[in-house]
Every structure is written in structure tokens, then in C-alpha cells.
Coordinates of C-alpha atoms in Angstrom, one line a residue:
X1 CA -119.0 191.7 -62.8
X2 CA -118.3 188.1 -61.5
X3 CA -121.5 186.5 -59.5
X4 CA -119.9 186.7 -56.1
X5 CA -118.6 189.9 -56.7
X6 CA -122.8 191.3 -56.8
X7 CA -123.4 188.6 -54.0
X8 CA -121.1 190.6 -52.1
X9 CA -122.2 194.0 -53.2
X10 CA -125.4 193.2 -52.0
X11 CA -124.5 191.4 -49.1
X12 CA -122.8 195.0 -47.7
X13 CA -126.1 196.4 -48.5
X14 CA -124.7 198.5 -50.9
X15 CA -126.9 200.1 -54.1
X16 CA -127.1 198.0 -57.0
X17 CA -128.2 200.5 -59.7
X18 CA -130.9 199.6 -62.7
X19 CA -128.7 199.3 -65.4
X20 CA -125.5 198.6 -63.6
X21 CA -123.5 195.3 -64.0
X22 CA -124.6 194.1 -60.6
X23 CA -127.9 194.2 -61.9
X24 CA -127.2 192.1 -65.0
X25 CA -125.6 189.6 -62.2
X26 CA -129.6 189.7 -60.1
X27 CA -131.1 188.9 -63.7
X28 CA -129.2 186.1 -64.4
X29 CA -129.0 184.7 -60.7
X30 CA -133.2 184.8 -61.5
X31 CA -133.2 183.1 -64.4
X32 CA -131.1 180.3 -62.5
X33 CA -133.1 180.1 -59.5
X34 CA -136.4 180.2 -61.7
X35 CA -134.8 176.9 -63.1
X36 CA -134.2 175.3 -60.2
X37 CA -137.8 176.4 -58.0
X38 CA -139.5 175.2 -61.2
X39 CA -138.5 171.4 -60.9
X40 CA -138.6 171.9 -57.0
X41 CA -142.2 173.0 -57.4
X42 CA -143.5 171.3 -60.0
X43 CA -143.6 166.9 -59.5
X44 CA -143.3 165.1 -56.5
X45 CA -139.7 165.0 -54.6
X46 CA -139.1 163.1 -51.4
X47 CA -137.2 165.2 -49.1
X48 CA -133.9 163.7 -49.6
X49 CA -134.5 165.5 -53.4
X50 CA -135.5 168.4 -51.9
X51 CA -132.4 168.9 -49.5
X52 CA -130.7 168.6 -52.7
X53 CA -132.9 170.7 -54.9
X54 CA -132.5 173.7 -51.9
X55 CA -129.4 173.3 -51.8
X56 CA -128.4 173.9 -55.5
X57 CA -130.6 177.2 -55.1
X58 CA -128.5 178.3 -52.6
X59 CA -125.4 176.9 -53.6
X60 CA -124.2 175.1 -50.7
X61 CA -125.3 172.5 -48.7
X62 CA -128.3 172.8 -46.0
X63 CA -128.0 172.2 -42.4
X64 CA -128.9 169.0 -40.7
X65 CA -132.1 168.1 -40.4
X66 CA -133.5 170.9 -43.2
X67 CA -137.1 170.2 -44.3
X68 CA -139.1 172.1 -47.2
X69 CA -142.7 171.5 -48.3
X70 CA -143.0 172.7 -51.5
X71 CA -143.7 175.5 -53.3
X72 CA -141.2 177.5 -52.5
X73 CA -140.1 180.9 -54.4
X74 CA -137.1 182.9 -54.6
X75 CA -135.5 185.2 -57.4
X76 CA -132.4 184.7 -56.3
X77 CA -131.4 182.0 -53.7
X78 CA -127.7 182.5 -53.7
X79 CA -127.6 184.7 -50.5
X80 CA -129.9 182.1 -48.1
X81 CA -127.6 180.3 -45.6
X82 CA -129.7 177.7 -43.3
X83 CA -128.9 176.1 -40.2
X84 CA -129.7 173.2 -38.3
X85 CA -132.9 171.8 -37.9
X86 CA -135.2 174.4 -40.2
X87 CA -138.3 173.4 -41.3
X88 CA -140.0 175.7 -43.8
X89 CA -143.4 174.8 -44.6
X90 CA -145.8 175.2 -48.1
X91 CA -145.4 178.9 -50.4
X92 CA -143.1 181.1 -48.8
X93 CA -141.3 183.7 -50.7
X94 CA -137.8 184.4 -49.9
X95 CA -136.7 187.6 -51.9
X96 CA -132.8 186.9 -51.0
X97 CA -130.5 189.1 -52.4
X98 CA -129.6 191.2 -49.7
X99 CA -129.1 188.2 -47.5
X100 CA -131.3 185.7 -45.3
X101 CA -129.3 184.3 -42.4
X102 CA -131.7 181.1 -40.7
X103 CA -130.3 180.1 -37.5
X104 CA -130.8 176.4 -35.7
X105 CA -134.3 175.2 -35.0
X106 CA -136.2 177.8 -36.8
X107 CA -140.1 177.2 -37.9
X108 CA -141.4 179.0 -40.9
X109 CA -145.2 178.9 -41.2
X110 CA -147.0 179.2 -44.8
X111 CA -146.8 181.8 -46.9
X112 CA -144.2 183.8 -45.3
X113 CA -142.1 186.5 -47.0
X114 CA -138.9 187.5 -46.4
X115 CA -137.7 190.7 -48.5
X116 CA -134.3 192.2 -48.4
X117 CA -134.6 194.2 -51.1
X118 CA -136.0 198.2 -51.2
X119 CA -136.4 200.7 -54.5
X120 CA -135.5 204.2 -54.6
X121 CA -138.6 206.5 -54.0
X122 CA -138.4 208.9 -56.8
X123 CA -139.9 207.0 -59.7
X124 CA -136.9 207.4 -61.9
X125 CA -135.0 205.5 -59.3
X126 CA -137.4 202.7 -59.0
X127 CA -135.2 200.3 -60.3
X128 CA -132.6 201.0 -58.2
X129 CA -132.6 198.3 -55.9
X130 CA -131.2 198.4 -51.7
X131 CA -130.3 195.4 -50.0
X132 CA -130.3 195.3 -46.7
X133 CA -129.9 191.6 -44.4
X134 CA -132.9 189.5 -42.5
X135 CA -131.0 187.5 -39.9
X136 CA -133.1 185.1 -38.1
X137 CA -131.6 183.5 -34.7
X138 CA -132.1 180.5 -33.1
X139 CA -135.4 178.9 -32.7
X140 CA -137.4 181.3 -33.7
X141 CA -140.9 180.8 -35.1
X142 CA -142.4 182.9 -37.8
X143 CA -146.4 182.4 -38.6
X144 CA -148.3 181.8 -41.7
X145 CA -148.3 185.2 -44.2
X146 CA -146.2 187.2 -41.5
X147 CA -143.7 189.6 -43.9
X148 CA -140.1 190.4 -42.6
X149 CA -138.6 193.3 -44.6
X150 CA -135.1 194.3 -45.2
X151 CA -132.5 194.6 -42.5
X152 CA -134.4 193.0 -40.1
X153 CA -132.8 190.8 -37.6
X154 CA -134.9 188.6 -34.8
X155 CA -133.6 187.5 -31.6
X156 CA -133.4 184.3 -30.6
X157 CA -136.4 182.2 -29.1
X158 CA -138.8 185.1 -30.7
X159 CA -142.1 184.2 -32.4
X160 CA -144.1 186.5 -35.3
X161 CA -147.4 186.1 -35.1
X162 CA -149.5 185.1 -38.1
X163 CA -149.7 188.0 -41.0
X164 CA -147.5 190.2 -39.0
X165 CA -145.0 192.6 -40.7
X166 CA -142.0 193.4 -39.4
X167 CA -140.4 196.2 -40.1
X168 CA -137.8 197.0 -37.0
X169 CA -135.8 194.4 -35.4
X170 CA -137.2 192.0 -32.6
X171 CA -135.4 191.2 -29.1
X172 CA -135.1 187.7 -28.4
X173 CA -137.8 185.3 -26.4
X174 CA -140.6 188.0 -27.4
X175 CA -143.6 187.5 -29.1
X176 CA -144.5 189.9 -31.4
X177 CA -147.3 191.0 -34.2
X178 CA -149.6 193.4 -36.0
X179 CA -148.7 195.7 -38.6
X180 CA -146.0 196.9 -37.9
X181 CA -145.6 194.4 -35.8
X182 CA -145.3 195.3 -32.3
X183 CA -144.4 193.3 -29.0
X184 CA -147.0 191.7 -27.3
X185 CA -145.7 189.5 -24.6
X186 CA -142.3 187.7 -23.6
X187 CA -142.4 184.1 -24.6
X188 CA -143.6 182.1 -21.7
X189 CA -141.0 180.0 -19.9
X190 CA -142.8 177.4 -18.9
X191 CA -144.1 174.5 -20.9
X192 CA -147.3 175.2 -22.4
X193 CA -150.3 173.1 -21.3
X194 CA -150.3 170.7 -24.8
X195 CA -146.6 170.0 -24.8
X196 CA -146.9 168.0 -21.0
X197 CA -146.6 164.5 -21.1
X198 CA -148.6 163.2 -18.7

């Protein structure tokens, strides 16, 4: 099976079965983004080096105005597509395969994880592996450790609280957290007393 053939696969969310040549694919796209996160993560880069590092992980290039603070983790990176203006801070851990859509203006806090990937329940099917999509919209802003799991789309405008995990999709211009997280307010629309200029 070629590469984009399993990026597909997995893109549709369908089953890519321990064993199976789609798997072989996930084991060598690993190997390669190990590569890559290791130099990323490992000496200094100024951030025109790390646009360029992020975007041989993911194999195309990033959106205007992308920033990355290293480390950064991923065992596969081939199935991130980032838009405008993203800034992801220091050790977050983007487990890809199933696909991570980043819209414009998004703000990832530290640590966050982002997993697209599930394992069969029976232990003999544990290494059966289900994709399923994390689609982030527009300007959204996800806090320090907060977990998104697979097939997980958040609105646009929405913010995840710190260390939430989110396991159902989020409307947009919500605020949401706890575990699972859980909406807790709309987004205020007015400008919040630290961003005046006075």
C-alpha cells in the first residue's frame, strides 16, 4: 500500500487492522516523523527553521503567520493541515493519523493532545487502530493539557478550558471544560476588561 493510499484510509476513518499493510504505512510514517520532531526538538531553531521543520512533518507548507515553540510530538504528521495565523505553544502531542484540520487564528496552550486514533476493545483487537477526524475552526483557543479525542470537531470562536477533555463536539463561541468537558458559558461579546486600550 502506497503512503497516501493509508493517509486516505485513515482519513475516511476507516479500520486500519494490526498487521494489515496500512499499518506497515503508520510504522513507517513514525519512523519519519520521529526523524524530523527529533531535530525540531532537540537544538535551537529560529522560527523561520521551524516553519520549515513543521512543514516537512506535515508535508506541505504551513499557513501564514504559523508559530511553534518547541517540543512538539507527533507519530505521524502527514494528516495535520494548518491555517492561518496558528500559534502552538511548548509539548503538545498531536496523534494525527486520522486527521487534525486547524483553522485561522487558532491558539494552542501547552501540553495539549489531540488523538484521532481509538483501539478495538477486545484485547485481541487492541492493535486494531480507528481513526476518526479533530477539526478545529476558526479562532478557537484550546488551554494548557486540555485532550481532544477522535472525531471531534470545535466550532468556531470556542475556547477549552485548561485540562479539559473533550470527547463530543463543541458549538461555536462556547466556552467549555471539565472532564468530559461540558459547556460552561457563551464566549463573551464584549472586549474583556485587559484588552481596552485606554
Amino acid at each position: 500500500m502506497e503512503e497516501y493510499e493509508a493517509l486516505e484510509q485513515m482519513r475516511r476513518g476507516q479500520p486500519v487492522l494490526a498487521g494489515s499493510p496500512g499499518h506497515r504505512v503508520m510504522h513507517e510514517l513514525a519512523q519519519e516523523a520521529l526523524k524530523i520532531t527529533a531535530e525540531l526538538n532537540n537544538a535551537y531553531h529560529p522560527p523561520e527553521e521551524i516553519r520549515a521543520l513543521f512543514s516537512a512533518l506535515i508535508g506541505k507548507p504551513v499557513g501564514e503567520g504559523f508559530s511553534l515553540f518547541p517540543p512538539f510530538h507527533t507519530d505521524c504528521g502527514k494528516n495535520i493541515t494548518v491555517g492561518k495565523n496558528v500559534f502552538i505553544n511548548a509539548c503538545c502531542c498531536f496523534q494525527d493519523q486520522g486527521g487534525v484540520a486547524i483553522g485561522d487564528g487558532v491558539l494552542i496552550g501547552h501540553g495539549v493532545v489531540l488523538a484521532t486514533i481509538n483501539h478495538g476493545f477486545q484485547p485481541s483487537e487492541r492493535g486494531d487502530n480507528y481513526p476518526a477526524p479533530i477539526v478545529i475552526g476558526n479562532n478557537v483557543w484550546i488551554g494548557s493539557r486540555a485532550v481532544v479525542l477522535p472525531g471531534v470537531t470545535i466550532g468556531d470562536g470556542a475556547i477549552v478550558a485548561a485540562g479539559a477533555v473533550v470527547s463530543r463536539d463543541v458549538p461555536p463561541n462556547v466556552i467549555v471544560g471539565g472532564v468530559p468537558a461540558k459547556v460552561i458559558k457563551a464566549v463573551p461579546d464584549t472586549v474583556s476588561p485587559q484588552r481596552k486600550i485606554c
